[in-house]
Amino acid sequence: MELSNLTKKKLRYLWNCSHSLFSPCSQFPFSKTLISRRSSFNAIFVTDQAETNHTSHPSTGSSAIFSESNPSPRSLEFSHFYRYSGCKGLSLIHSNGATSSVFSNPGIFSIHSDSCFRWYSTSSIRSSTSKEVGIGRTRMYATSKHVYQIIELIRSGDSELENKLSSMNVYLSIATVTQIFQVLTSEKVSALRFFHWIRHWQPEFYSNSDVCSLMIDNCGCSGDYSSMQSLLNDFTRMKGFRLNKSAFRFLPVLVSSNESLKKSVEIVVDVLEKVGGSSRASGIVALIEMLSAMDSFEMALSVIKEAGRRVSYYNILVREKCRRCDFNGAKGILNEMRQDNCPPPMQTYNYMLSSLCKNDKFGEASELLEDMDERFCPPDAITFEIFICHSCEAGKLDIASRLLDQMEKRGVEPRLTTHAIFIKEYFKAGKYEEAYNYVVDSSKKYKCCSNMNYSLLASLHLKRGNLVAALDILYEMIDKDVRPYYRVYRKVLKHLQKSGREDLAKDLNSRLSSFSLELTKDIG
């Protein structure tokens, strides 16, 4: 077909631009950018594979999938797309639907909306607009237009809904599915048929906790508790399934009417009790989390008392109170636990102590620590580490050292992370001799930490550029029959080789070869 004069001029200008920047005999590189005037061509993308209803050119086999009237998410980024189909030549699609073969070159050329020409490989463009769902089968990623069409189909309650959704041949991401559910739930439109279809259409969503929870939320918003119970029975049979708090997003809508909220919560608890299994266990947790987020702590406590008093349920309330910095409220939850014959374990205390220290409430943290002692709940290694960590962050190494002495008196062995805190803090303060002395002393008291402490010390010296000190630490470890971490050894060896100290590198290797066992692998 004969090209119009305007099209010929534009293509001639494009060709001249390319020859002014590149050698005439070379292929156009994909990574280059050609600057030119902004073109007025009609935006369109052409590909060899037909993945949806579109127009195909009989001579070239190329097909138009996207146009300005129906853009893909990727095509919104560009003004124009053209397919260079190797020896077949360029298939140029005009606004009237006609096609013309222009010239041959592999790849994709685009005229960008910011007035520049760019080359792209066809595979990279396809991967951004379509999803491979099987051998030789691809589906186009759903666009905003597709989402709108899907929502309209569900609203209409079409008897052929499932067939029409399948005929669209689109791939829905979790974000797209969430968007569809949120719109339908806000309008109180049942998403049950869409839910069953998407689980069949994209099997990865069959037991997806987010999608299943969104469906429960949809049932709750429309008051369809019978469907909710039926679905939960189905979910219980799925291995490892867990509901999350998005399953009960409909509850905040009822917060204006406390009686309505209370009634809905009672119905939900009753449904979960009837279903049992994993749906009940995860559902109770999700329900308590949602009520806590809604600031309905009294109702959350009533759910706990009805579902069974468990430490894990109370911990949700303590965590939410601490997140809000309502530490008096958190203490109230601890008192509630004691009254319900469910005394707080050490993990609950440690979480609250950590929250208090993070908010610079050391006085309140100390009071809580004393209260723990009075209730015959002595601090453990994590408790001490919390106070040591925050003391070091505040630059109070003397207090941290006194806490370490208390640990020794109580017979509590410090964790490896506690040792690391001290060594790093000494280095941060420029107290390298103190860091070394700490490593030597702790290695005498606690043999299990020798590898980690010495290796960390060598690593820190290496980071500050002191290769000789790092090497001396490794030599000392070898002399004391302490195996260094492999990663630290390799780093020191590499730095020796890079600095031309091959003699020291060989000496280090020869010394390490005397070990009967392999080097200790770095745990981190």
Short mmCIF file of C-alpha atoms in Angstrom, two decimals:
data_model
loop_
_atom_site.label_atom_id
_atom_site.label_comp_id
_atom_site.label_asym_id
_atom_site.label_seq_id
_atom_site.Cartn_x
_atom_site.Cartn_y
_atom_site.Cartn_z
CA MET A 1 0.00 0.00 0.00
CA GLU A 2 1.27 3.51 -0.89
CA LEU A 3 2.31 5.66 2.07
CA SER A 4 1.02 9.21 2.44
CA ASN A 5 3.44 12.08 1.83
CA LEU A 6 3.33 13.11 5.49
CA THR A 7 4.21 9.58 6.62
CA LYS A 8 7.07 9.39 4.13
CA LYS A 9 8.47 12.70 5.40
CA LYS A 10 8.33 11.59 8.99
CA LEU A 11 10.02 8.25 8.23
CA ARG A 12 12.66 10.02 6.14
CA TYR A 13 13.34 12.39 9.05
CA LEU A 14 13.58 9.43 11.43
CA TRP A 15 16.02 7.68 9.07
CA ASN A 16 18.19 10.80 8.71
CA CYS A 17 18.29 11.26 12.53
CA SER A 18 19.51 7.70 12.98
CA HIS A 19 22.25 8.09 10.35
CA SER A 20 23.43 11.35 11.87
CA LEU A 21 24.12 9.58 15.20
CA PHE A 22 25.19 6.09 14.09
CA SER A 23 27.25 4.49 11.37
CA PRO A 24 25.15 3.70 8.23
CA CYS A 25 26.27 0.07 8.20
CA SER A 26 25.59 -0.67 11.89
CA GLN A 27 22.47 -2.05 13.55
CA PHE A 28 20.53 0.38 15.71
CA PRO A 29 21.48 -0.39 19.34
CA PHE A 30 18.60 -0.95 21.74
CA SER A 31 20.11 1.17 24.52
CA LYS A 32 20.57 4.39 22.49
CA THR A 33 18.24 7.35 22.42
CA LEU A 34 17.58 9.42 19.29
CA ILE A 35 16.44 12.98 19.87
CA SER A 36 13.91 14.34 17.38
CA ARG A 37 10.79 16.41 17.08
CA ARG A 38 7.60 15.10 18.62
CA SER A 39 5.69 12.93 16.17
CA SER A 40 1.97 12.97 15.53
CA PHE A 41 1.65 9.30 14.57
CA ASN A 42 -1.21 7.34 16.10
CA ALA A 43 -0.05 5.29 19.13
CA ILE A 44 -0.25 1.54 18.63
CA PHE A 45 1.61 -1.63 19.57
CA VAL A 46 1.99 -4.60 17.25
CA THR A 47 3.07 -8.14 18.06
CA ASP A 48 3.35 -11.51 16.33
CA GLN A 49 1.08 -13.34 18.81
CA ALA A 50 -2.63 -12.76 18.97
CA GLU A 51 -3.64 -12.85 22.64
CA THR A 52 -6.97 -11.13 22.46
CA ASN A 53 -9.54 -9.91 19.95
CA HIS A 54 -7.63 -7.71 17.51
CA THR A 55 -6.97 -7.03 13.84
CA SER A 56 -4.41 -9.20 12.05
CA HIS A 57 -2.62 -8.38 8.82
CA PRO A 58 -2.68 -11.39 6.47
CA SER A 59 0.67 -10.75 4.79
CA THR A 60 2.86 -10.12 7.81
CA GLY A 61 1.05 -12.05 10.53
CA SER A 62 1.37 -9.04 12.81
CA SER A 63 -1.58 -7.97 14.94
CA ALA A 64 -2.59 -4.79 16.71
CA ILE A 65 -3.37 -5.41 20.36
CA PHE A 66 -3.29 -2.00 21.99
CA SER A 67 -4.18 1.40 20.70
CA GLU A 68 -4.84 4.82 22.21
CA SER A 69 -8.49 3.87 22.65
CA ASN A 70 -7.51 0.70 24.53
CA PRO A 71 -4.02 1.17 25.99
CA SER A 72 -2.07 -1.36 28.00
CA PRO A 73 -0.40 -0.34 31.25
CA ARG A 74 2.93 -0.34 29.42
CA SER A 75 1.70 1.60 26.37
CA LEU A 76 0.56 4.48 28.59
CA GLU A 77 4.26 5.24 29.04
CA PHE A 78 4.88 5.82 25.35
CA SER A 79 3.33 7.65 22.44
CA HIS A 80 3.98 5.07 19.72
CA PHE A 81 5.09 1.47 19.26
CA TYR A 82 6.15 -0.26 16.03
CA ARG A 83 7.14 -3.89 15.46
CA TYR A 84 10.23 -4.63 13.39
CA SER A 85 9.63 -8.27 12.43
CA GLY A 86 13.07 -9.20 11.07
CA CYS A 87 13.02 -10.05 7.37
CA LYS A 88 9.29 -9.39 7.21
CA GLY A 89 9.95 -5.70 7.65
CA LEU A 90 8.23 -3.06 9.73
CA SER A 91 4.48 -3.46 10.03
CA LEU A 92 3.17 0.09 10.32
CA ILE A 93 -0.45 0.30 11.48
CA HIS A 94 -2.30 3.43 10.42
CA SER A 95 -5.21 5.00 12.29
CA ASN A 96 -7.60 3.66 9.65
CA GLY A 97 -6.48 0.08 10.31
CA ALA A 98 -4.34 -0.34 7.18
CA THR A 99 -0.82 -1.76 7.40
CA SER A 100 2.35 -1.05 5.40
CA SER A 101 5.75 -2.74 5.30
CA VAL A 102 8.45 -0.10 5.64
CA PHE A 103 11.96 -1.51 6.32
CA SER A 104 13.59 -4.40 8.11
CA ASN A 105 15.31 -4.42 11.51
CA PRO A 106 14.76 -6.57 14.64
CA GLY A 107 13.42 -5.03 17.81
CA ILE A 108 10.90 -2.37 18.75
CA PHE A 109 11.25 1.30 18.00
CA SER A 110 9.18 3.79 20.00
CA ILE A 111 8.58 7.49 19.67
CA HIS A 112 8.46 8.57 23.30
CA SER A 113 6.06 11.18 24.62
CA ASP A 114 8.97 13.35 25.77
CA SER A 115 10.09 13.84 22.15
CA CYS A 116 12.74 11.17 21.79
CA PHE A 117 13.12 7.92 19.85
CA ARG A 118 13.99 4.69 21.69
CA TRP A 119 14.65 1.06 20.80
CA TYR A 120 13.30 -1.85 22.84
CA SER A 121 13.55 -5.61 22.51
CA THR A 122 10.23 -7.30 21.74
CA SER A 123 10.65 -9.79 24.59
CA SER A 124 11.00 -7.05 27.22
CA ILE A 125 7.84 -5.31 26.02
CA ARG A 126 5.84 -8.54 25.99
CA SER A 127 6.94 -9.48 29.51
CA SER A 128 5.66 -6.17 30.87
CA THR A 129 2.23 -6.47 29.28
CA SER A 130 1.53 -10.19 29.45
CA LYS A 131 1.91 -13.13 31.84
CA GLU A 132 2.97 -16.63 30.84
CA VAL A 133 0.51 -19.08 32.44
CA GLY A 134 1.61 -22.28 30.73
CA ILE A 135 3.65 -23.66 27.85
CA GLY A 136 2.76 -21.50 24.85
CA ARG A 137 -0.05 -19.75 26.75
CA THR A 138 0.03 -16.11 27.79
CA ARG A 139 -2.49 -13.69 29.27
CA MET A 140 -2.47 -9.95 29.12
CA TYR A 141 -2.16 -8.10 32.44
CA ALA A 142 -5.48 -6.50 33.35
CA THR A 143 -5.65 -2.75 32.75
CA SER A 144 -7.86 -0.21 34.51
CA LYS A 145 -10.31 -0.62 31.64
CA HIS A 146 -10.46 -4.37 32.23
CA VAL A 147 -11.04 -3.82 35.96
CA TYR A 148 -13.94 -1.48 35.17
CA GLN A 149 -15.44 -4.04 32.77
CA ILE A 150 -15.10 -6.86 35.33
CA ILE A 151 -16.81 -4.80 38.05
CA GLU A 152 -19.64 -3.87 35.67
CA LEU A 153 -20.15 -7.53 34.72
CA ILE A 154 -20.34 -8.57 38.39
CA ARG A 155 -22.75 -5.74 39.18
CA SER A 156 -25.04 -6.80 36.35
CA GLY A 157 -25.33 -10.36 37.70
CA ASP A 158 -25.07 -11.71 34.17
CA SER A 159 -25.95 -15.39 33.86
CA GLU A 160 -22.91 -15.84 31.61
CA LEU A 161 -20.58 -14.01 34.02
CA GLU A 162 -17.95 -16.74 34.29
CA ASN A 163 -17.75 -17.29 30.51
CA LYS A 164 -17.48 -13.57 29.83
CA LEU A 165 -14.75 -13.14 32.42
CA SER A 166 -12.80 -16.04 30.89
CA SER A 167 -13.21 -14.65 27.37
CA MET A 168 -11.37 -11.48 28.44
CA ASN A 169 -8.24 -13.67 28.80
CA VAL A 170 -6.56 -11.34 31.29
CA TYR A 171 -4.21 -11.99 34.20
CA LEU A 172 -5.20 -10.38 37.51
CA SER A 173 -2.56 -9.41 40.05
CA ILE A 174 -3.26 -9.54 43.78
CA ALA A 175 -3.49 -5.72 43.79
CA THR A 176 -6.11 -5.83 41.01
CA VAL A 177 -8.14 -8.53 42.78
CA THR A 178 -8.01 -6.51 46.00
CA GLN A 179 -9.22 -3.42 44.15
CA ILE A 180 -12.18 -5.33 42.67
CA PHE A 181 -13.15 -6.76 46.07
CA GLN A 182 -12.91 -3.37 47.76
CA VAL A 183 -15.23 -1.74 45.21
CA LEU A 184 -17.79 -4.56 45.39
CA THR A 185 -17.70 -4.68 49.20
CA SER A 186 -18.12 -0.92 49.53
CA GLU A 187 -21.25 -1.21 47.34
CA LYS A 188 -22.43 -4.34 49.19
CA VAL A 189 -22.40 -6.33 45.94
CA SER A 190 -21.80 -10.06 46.37
CA ALA A 191 -18.42 -11.15 44.99
CA LEU A 192 -19.10 -14.87 45.49
CA ARG A 193 -19.25 -15.82 41.79
CA PHE A 194 -16.14 -13.77 41.03
CA PHE A 195 -14.35 -15.43 43.96
CA HIS A 196 -15.13 -18.95 42.70
CA TRP A 197 -14.12 -17.95 39.16
CA ILE A 198 -10.78 -16.37 40.12
CA ARG A 199 -9.81 -19.45 42.19
CA HIS A 200 -10.40 -21.60 39.10
CA TRP A 201 -8.95 -19.13 36.59
CA GLN A 202 -5.77 -18.46 38.59
CA PRO A 203 -5.13 -21.47 40.88
CA GLU A 204 -2.46 -19.55 42.84
CA PHE A 205 -5.35 -17.65 44.47
CA TYR A 206 -7.18 -20.84 45.52
CA SER A 207 -5.83 -20.84 49.07
CA ASN A 208 -4.48 -17.29 49.15
CA SER A 209 -5.15 -15.85 52.63
CA ASP A 210 -5.62 -12.30 51.37
CA VAL A 211 -8.16 -13.23 48.69
CA CYS A 212 -10.07 -15.60 50.99
CA SER A 213 -10.13 -12.97 53.76
CA LEU A 214 -11.45 -10.35 51.32
CA MET A 215 -14.28 -12.74 50.41
CA ILE A 216 -15.19 -13.19 54.09
CA ASP A 217 -15.21 -9.40 54.44
CA ASN A 218 -17.55 -9.15 51.45
CA CYS A 219 -19.96 -11.65 53.05
CA GLY A 220 -19.86 -9.80 56.37
CA CYS A 221 -20.52 -6.41 54.78
CA SER A 222 -23.62 -7.74 53.02
CA GLY A 223 -24.75 -9.71 56.11
CA ASP A 224 -24.48 -13.04 54.28
CA TYR A 225 -23.33 -15.11 57.26
CA SER A 226 -24.57 -18.41 55.82
CA SER A 227 -22.20 -18.04 52.85
CA MET A 228 -19.48 -16.98 55.28
CA GLN A 229 -19.91 -20.19 57.27
CA SER A 230 -19.94 -22.30 54.12
CA LEU A 231 -16.72 -20.69 52.88
CA LEU A 232 -15.00 -21.05 56.25
CA ASN A 233 -15.87 -24.75 56.29
CA ASP A 234 -14.20 -25.01 52.89
CA PHE A 235 -11.14 -23.05 54.07
CA THR A 236 -10.70 -25.30 57.11
CA ARG A 237 -9.96 -28.22 54.80
CA MET A 238 -7.08 -26.32 53.20
CA LYS A 239 -3.67 -27.13 54.72
CA GLY A 240 -1.94 -24.24 56.43
CA PHE A 241 -4.74 -21.75 55.79
CA ARG A 242 -4.96 -18.63 57.96
CA LEU A 243 -7.41 -15.74 57.92
CA ASN A 244 -6.05 -12.24 58.44
CA LYS A 245 -7.68 -9.13 59.88
CA SER A 246 -8.81 -7.89 56.44
CA ALA A 247 -11.55 -10.55 56.79
CA PHE A 248 -13.30 -8.26 59.28
CA ARG A 249 -12.86 -4.84 57.69
CA PHE A 250 -16.63 -4.54 57.61
CA LEU A 251 -16.72 -4.13 61.40
CA PRO A 252 -15.46 -0.49 61.52
CA VAL A 253 -18.48 0.47 59.38
CA LEU A 254 -20.69 -0.57 62.32
CA VAL A 255 -18.70 1.32 64.95
CA SER A 256 -21.18 4.23 64.96
CA SER A 257 -23.78 1.86 66.39
CA ASN A 258 -22.26 -0.02 69.32
CA GLU A 259 -25.23 -2.41 69.60
CA SER A 260 -24.98 -3.29 65.92
CA LEU A 261 -21.23 -3.86 66.25
CA LYS A 262 -21.69 -6.05 69.33
CA LYS A 263 -24.36 -8.12 67.59
CA SER A 264 -22.17 -8.60 64.49
CA VAL A 265 -19.18 -9.63 66.60
CA GLU A 266 -21.31 -12.18 68.45
CA ILE A 267 -22.56 -13.62 65.14
CA VAL A 268 -18.99 -13.84 63.78
CA VAL A 269 -17.74 -15.59 66.93
CA ASP A 270 -20.68 -18.00 66.74
CA VAL A 271 -19.88 -18.78 63.08
CA LEU A 272 -16.20 -19.37 63.90
CA GLU A 273 -17.11 -21.66 66.82
CA LYS A 274 -19.39 -23.72 64.55
CA VAL A 275 -16.71 -24.04 61.88
CA GLY A 276 -13.76 -24.85 64.15
CA GLY A 277 -10.36 -25.91 62.87
CA SER A 278 -7.83 -23.52 61.36
CA SER A 279 -10.57 -21.10 60.29
CA ARG A 280 -11.69 -20.73 63.89
CA ALA A 281 -8.14 -20.43 65.32
CA SER A 282 -6.92 -17.84 62.80
CA GLY A 283 -10.32 -16.13 62.68
CA ILE A 284 -10.38 -15.42 66.43
CA VAL A 285 -6.88 -13.92 66.23
CA ALA A 286 -7.83 -11.81 63.19
CA LEU A 287 -11.02 -10.64 64.91
CA ILE A 288 -9.14 -9.57 68.06
CA GLU A 289 -6.56 -7.76 65.92
CA MET A 290 -9.29 -5.84 64.08
CA LEU A 291 -11.13 -4.89 67.27
CA SER A 292 -7.85 -3.72 68.82
CA ALA A 293 -7.08 -1.60 65.77
CA MET A 294 -10.59 -0.12 66.11
CA ASP A 295 -9.85 0.82 69.74
CA SER A 296 -12.63 -1.56 70.83
CA PHE A 297 -10.56 -3.21 73.56
CA GLU A 298 -13.53 -3.99 75.80
CA MET A 299 -15.19 -5.90 72.99
CA ALA A 300 -11.89 -7.64 72.22
CA LEU A 301 -11.69 -8.76 75.87
CA SER A 302 -15.24 -10.13 75.69
CA VAL A 303 -14.25 -12.13 72.57
CA ILE A 304 -11.21 -13.51 74.46
CA LYS A 305 -13.38 -14.57 77.40
CA GLU A 306 -15.88 -16.23 75.09
CA ALA A 307 -13.32 -17.92 72.83
CA GLY A 308 -11.06 -19.05 75.67
CA ARG A 309 -8.46 -17.16 77.67
CA ARG A 310 -5.11 -17.61 75.96
CA VAL A 311 -1.85 -15.70 76.40
CA SER A 312 -1.52 -15.22 72.63
CA TYR A 313 -4.89 -13.40 72.54
CA TYR A 314 -3.92 -11.04 75.37
CA ASN A 315 -0.56 -10.38 73.74
CA ILE A 316 -2.38 -8.85 70.76
CA LEU A 317 -3.96 -6.26 73.06
CA VAL A 318 -0.66 -5.54 74.84
CA ARG A 319 1.08 -5.08 71.49
CA GLU A 320 -1.57 -2.66 70.23
CA LYS A 321 -1.52 -0.66 73.49
CA CYS A 322 2.27 -0.38 73.30
CA ARG A 323 2.07 0.65 69.64
CA ARG A 324 -0.19 3.51 70.71
CA CYS A 325 2.22 4.34 73.58
CA ASP A 326 -0.65 3.70 76.01
CA PHE A 327 1.53 2.00 78.61
CA ASN A 328 -0.97 2.44 81.42
CA GLY A 329 -3.50 0.63 79.25
CA ALA A 330 -0.94 -2.13 78.60
CA LYS A 331 -0.43 -2.51 82.37
CA GLY A 332 -4.20 -2.77 82.68
CA ILE A 333 -4.16 -5.70 80.22
CA LEU A 334 -1.46 -7.37 82.36
CA ASN A 335 -3.69 -6.98 85.42
CA GLU A 336 -6.60 -8.41 83.44
CA MET A 337 -4.47 -11.44 82.55
CA ARG A 338 -3.62 -12.06 86.21
CA GLN A 339 -7.28 -11.75 87.25
CA ASP A 340 -8.28 -14.25 84.57
CA ASN A 341 -5.74 -16.74 85.94
CA CYS A 342 -3.57 -16.25 82.86
CA PRO A 343 -0.32 -14.75 84.25
CA PRO A 344 1.84 -12.86 81.71
CA PRO A 345 4.87 -14.86 80.54
CA MET A 346 8.38 -13.45 80.18
CA GLN A 347 7.84 -12.77 76.44
CA THR A 348 4.97 -10.38 77.24
CA TYR A 349 7.04 -8.52 79.84
CA ASN A 350 10.02 -8.28 77.49
CA TYR A 351 7.89 -6.83 74.71
CA MET A 352 6.54 -4.16 77.02
CA LEU A 353 9.98 -3.39 78.48
CA SER A 354 11.39 -2.97 74.97
CA SER A 355 8.54 -0.60 74.03
CA LEU A 356 9.11 1.48 77.16
CA CYS A 357 12.86 1.75 76.50
CA LYS A 358 12.31 2.67 72.85
CA ASN A 359 10.16 5.56 74.04
CA ASP A 360 12.82 6.68 76.57
CA LYS A 361 10.69 5.67 79.55
CA PHE A 362 13.51 4.03 81.54
CA GLY A 363 11.89 4.93 84.87
CA GLU A 364 8.70 3.05 84.04
CA ALA A 365 10.75 0.17 82.62
CA SER A 366 12.71 -0.09 85.88
CA GLU A 367 9.48 -0.09 87.90
CA LEU A 368 8.10 -2.89 85.75
CA LEU A 369 11.34 -4.84 86.22
CA GLU A 370 10.99 -4.53 90.01
CA ASP A 371 7.37 -5.63 89.76
CA MET A 372 8.48 -8.71 87.82
CA ASP A 373 10.93 -9.62 90.57
CA GLU A 374 8.24 -9.23 93.22
CA ARG A 375 5.96 -11.56 91.24
CA PHE A 376 8.71 -14.21 91.09
CA CYS A 377 9.31 -13.60 87.38
CA PRO A 378 13.09 -12.98 87.26
CA PRO A 379 14.60 -11.31 84.15
CA ASP A 380 16.16 -13.55 81.52
CA ALA A 381 18.97 -12.93 79.01
CA ILE A 382 16.64 -11.05 76.62
CA THR A 383 15.45 -8.77 79.43
CA PHE A 384 19.02 -7.78 80.28
CA GLU A 385 19.85 -7.35 76.58
CA ILE A 386 16.97 -4.90 76.18
CA PHE A 387 18.34 -2.66 78.94
CA ILE A 388 21.96 -3.07 77.80
CA CYS A 389 21.08 -2.22 74.20
CA HIS A 390 19.20 0.96 75.09
CA SER A 391 21.86 1.99 77.63
CA CYS A 392 24.53 1.69 74.93
CA GLU A 393 22.40 3.64 72.46
CA ALA A 394 22.18 6.41 75.07
CA GLY A 395 25.99 6.35 75.41
CA LYS A 396 25.86 4.94 78.96
CA LEU A 397 28.38 2.13 78.70
CA ASP A 398 29.00 2.23 82.46
CA ILE A 399 25.34 1.35 83.16
CA ALA A 400 25.49 -1.40 80.52
CA SER A 401 28.59 -2.82 82.21
CA ARG A 402 26.86 -2.86 85.60
CA LEU A 403 23.93 -4.72 84.04
CA LEU A 404 26.39 -7.26 82.65
CA ASP A 405 27.78 -7.75 86.15
CA GLN A 406 24.24 -8.35 87.44
CA MET A 407 23.75 -11.02 84.79
CA GLU A 408 26.89 -12.80 86.00
CA LYS A 409 25.72 -12.64 89.64
CA ARG A 410 22.31 -14.06 88.71
CA GLY A 411 23.92 -16.82 86.66
CA VAL A 412 22.36 -15.59 83.40
CA GLU A 413 24.64 -16.18 80.40
CA PRO A 414 24.64 -13.32 77.86
CA ARG A 415 23.43 -14.01 74.34
CA LEU A 416 25.80 -13.72 71.38
CA THR A 417 23.95 -10.57 70.33
CA THR A 418 24.64 -9.05 73.76
CA HIS A 419 28.38 -9.57 73.30
CA ALA A 420 28.15 -8.03 69.82
CA ILE A 421 26.47 -4.92 71.27
CA PHE A 422 29.38 -4.30 73.67
CA ILE A 423 32.11 -4.90 71.07
CA LYS A 424 30.46 -2.62 68.51
CA GLU A 425 29.80 0.11 71.05
CA TYR A 426 33.46 0.09 72.20
CA PHE A 427 34.51 0.44 68.56
CA LYS A 428 31.99 3.20 67.98
CA ALA A 429 33.46 5.09 70.93
CA GLY A 430 37.01 4.53 69.64
CA LYS A 431 37.88 2.31 72.62
CA TYR A 432 39.69 -0.41 70.66
CA GLU A 433 41.73 -1.65 73.62
CA GLU A 434 38.58 -2.01 75.74
CA ALA A 435 36.93 -3.95 72.90
CA TYR A 436 39.91 -6.33 72.77
CA ASN A 437 39.92 -6.81 76.55
CA TYR A 438 36.16 -7.51 76.50
CA VAL A 439 36.66 -10.21 73.85
CA VAL A 440 39.49 -11.85 75.82
CA ASP A 441 37.61 -11.77 79.15
CA SER A 442 34.28 -13.00 77.71
CA SER A 443 36.06 -15.83 75.88
CA LYS A 444 37.48 -17.04 79.20
CA LYS A 445 34.06 -16.97 80.90
CA TYR A 446 31.91 -18.22 78.02
CA LYS A 447 33.74 -20.57 75.63
CA CYS A 448 30.84 -20.79 73.19
CA CYS A 449 31.17 -17.12 72.20
CA SER A 450 34.91 -17.14 71.38
CA ASN A 451 34.53 -17.71 67.63
CA MET A 452 31.94 -14.99 67.21
CA ASN A 453 33.62 -12.37 69.39
CA TYR A 454 37.12 -12.72 67.91
CA SER A 455 35.77 -12.90 64.34
CA LEU A 456 33.63 -9.80 64.91
CA LEU A 457 36.63 -7.95 66.33
CA ALA A 458 38.74 -8.85 63.27
CA SER A 459 35.92 -7.80 60.95
CA LEU A 460 35.55 -4.41 62.65
CA HIS A 461 39.31 -3.75 62.41
CA LEU A 462 39.14 -4.65 58.72
CA LYS A 463 36.24 -2.25 58.12
CA ARG A 464 38.20 0.64 59.58
CA GLY A 465 41.13 -0.22 57.31
CA ASN A 466 43.43 -1.78 59.90
CA LEU A 467 44.42 -4.94 58.03
CA VAL A 468 47.39 -5.70 60.30
CA ALA A 469 45.20 -5.65 63.45
CA ALA A 470 42.65 -7.95 61.76
CA LEU A 471 45.43 -10.37 60.78
CA ASP A 472 46.84 -10.34 64.33
CA ILE A 473 43.39 -11.25 65.69
CA LEU A 474 43.24 -14.25 63.34
CA TYR A 475 46.75 -15.32 64.37
CA GLU A 476 45.73 -15.10 68.03
CA MET A 477 42.63 -17.22 67.31
CA ILE A 478 44.80 -19.86 65.63
CA ASP A 479 47.21 -19.88 68.57
CA LYS A 480 44.27 -20.36 70.98
CA ASP A 481 42.81 -23.11 68.77
CA VAL A 482 39.72 -20.96 68.04
CA ARG A 483 38.43 -21.35 64.49
CA PRO A 484 37.61 -18.02 62.76
CA TYR A 485 34.47 -17.47 60.75
CA TYR A 486 35.01 -18.40 57.12
CA ARG A 487 33.67 -15.12 55.76
CA VAL A 488 36.06 -13.06 57.92
CA TYR A 489 39.01 -15.27 56.98
CA ARG A 490 38.22 -14.91 53.25
CA LYS A 491 37.93 -11.13 53.53
CA VAL A 492 41.29 -10.79 55.29
CA LEU A 493 42.90 -13.14 52.76
CA LYS A 494 41.43 -11.15 49.86
CA HIS A 495 42.71 -7.84 51.26
CA LEU A 496 46.19 -9.33 51.73
CA GLN A 497 46.27 -10.53 48.13
CA LYS A 498 44.99 -7.19 46.81
CA SER A 499 47.64 -5.28 48.77
CA GLY A 500 50.41 -7.50 47.35
CA ARG A 501 51.12 -9.29 50.64
CA GLU A 502 51.19 -12.76 49.12
CA ASP A 503 53.71 -13.90 51.72
CA LEU A 504 51.30 -13.12 54.58
CA ALA A 505 48.39 -14.68 52.67
CA LYS A 506 50.35 -17.94 52.25
CA ASP A 507 51.41 -17.84 55.91
CA LEU A 508 47.76 -17.45 57.01
CA ASN A 509 46.70 -20.36 54.83
CA SER A 510 49.47 -22.57 56.11
CA ARG A 511 48.59 -21.83 59.75
CA LEU A 512 44.92 -22.56 59.17
CA SER A 513 45.74 -25.85 57.45
CA SER A 514 46.85 -27.16 60.84
CA PHE A 515 43.23 -27.25 62.01
CA SER A 516 41.78 -30.74 61.96
CA LEU A 517 38.30 -29.34 61.43
CA GLU A 518 36.90 -26.96 58.83
CA LEU A 519 36.58 -23.25 59.40
CA THR A 520 33.47 -22.20 61.24
CA LYS A 521 30.79 -20.98 58.85
CA ASP A 522 29.48 -17.50 59.56
CA ILE A 523 26.01 -17.74 61.11
CA GLY A 524 24.94 -14.38 59.71
#
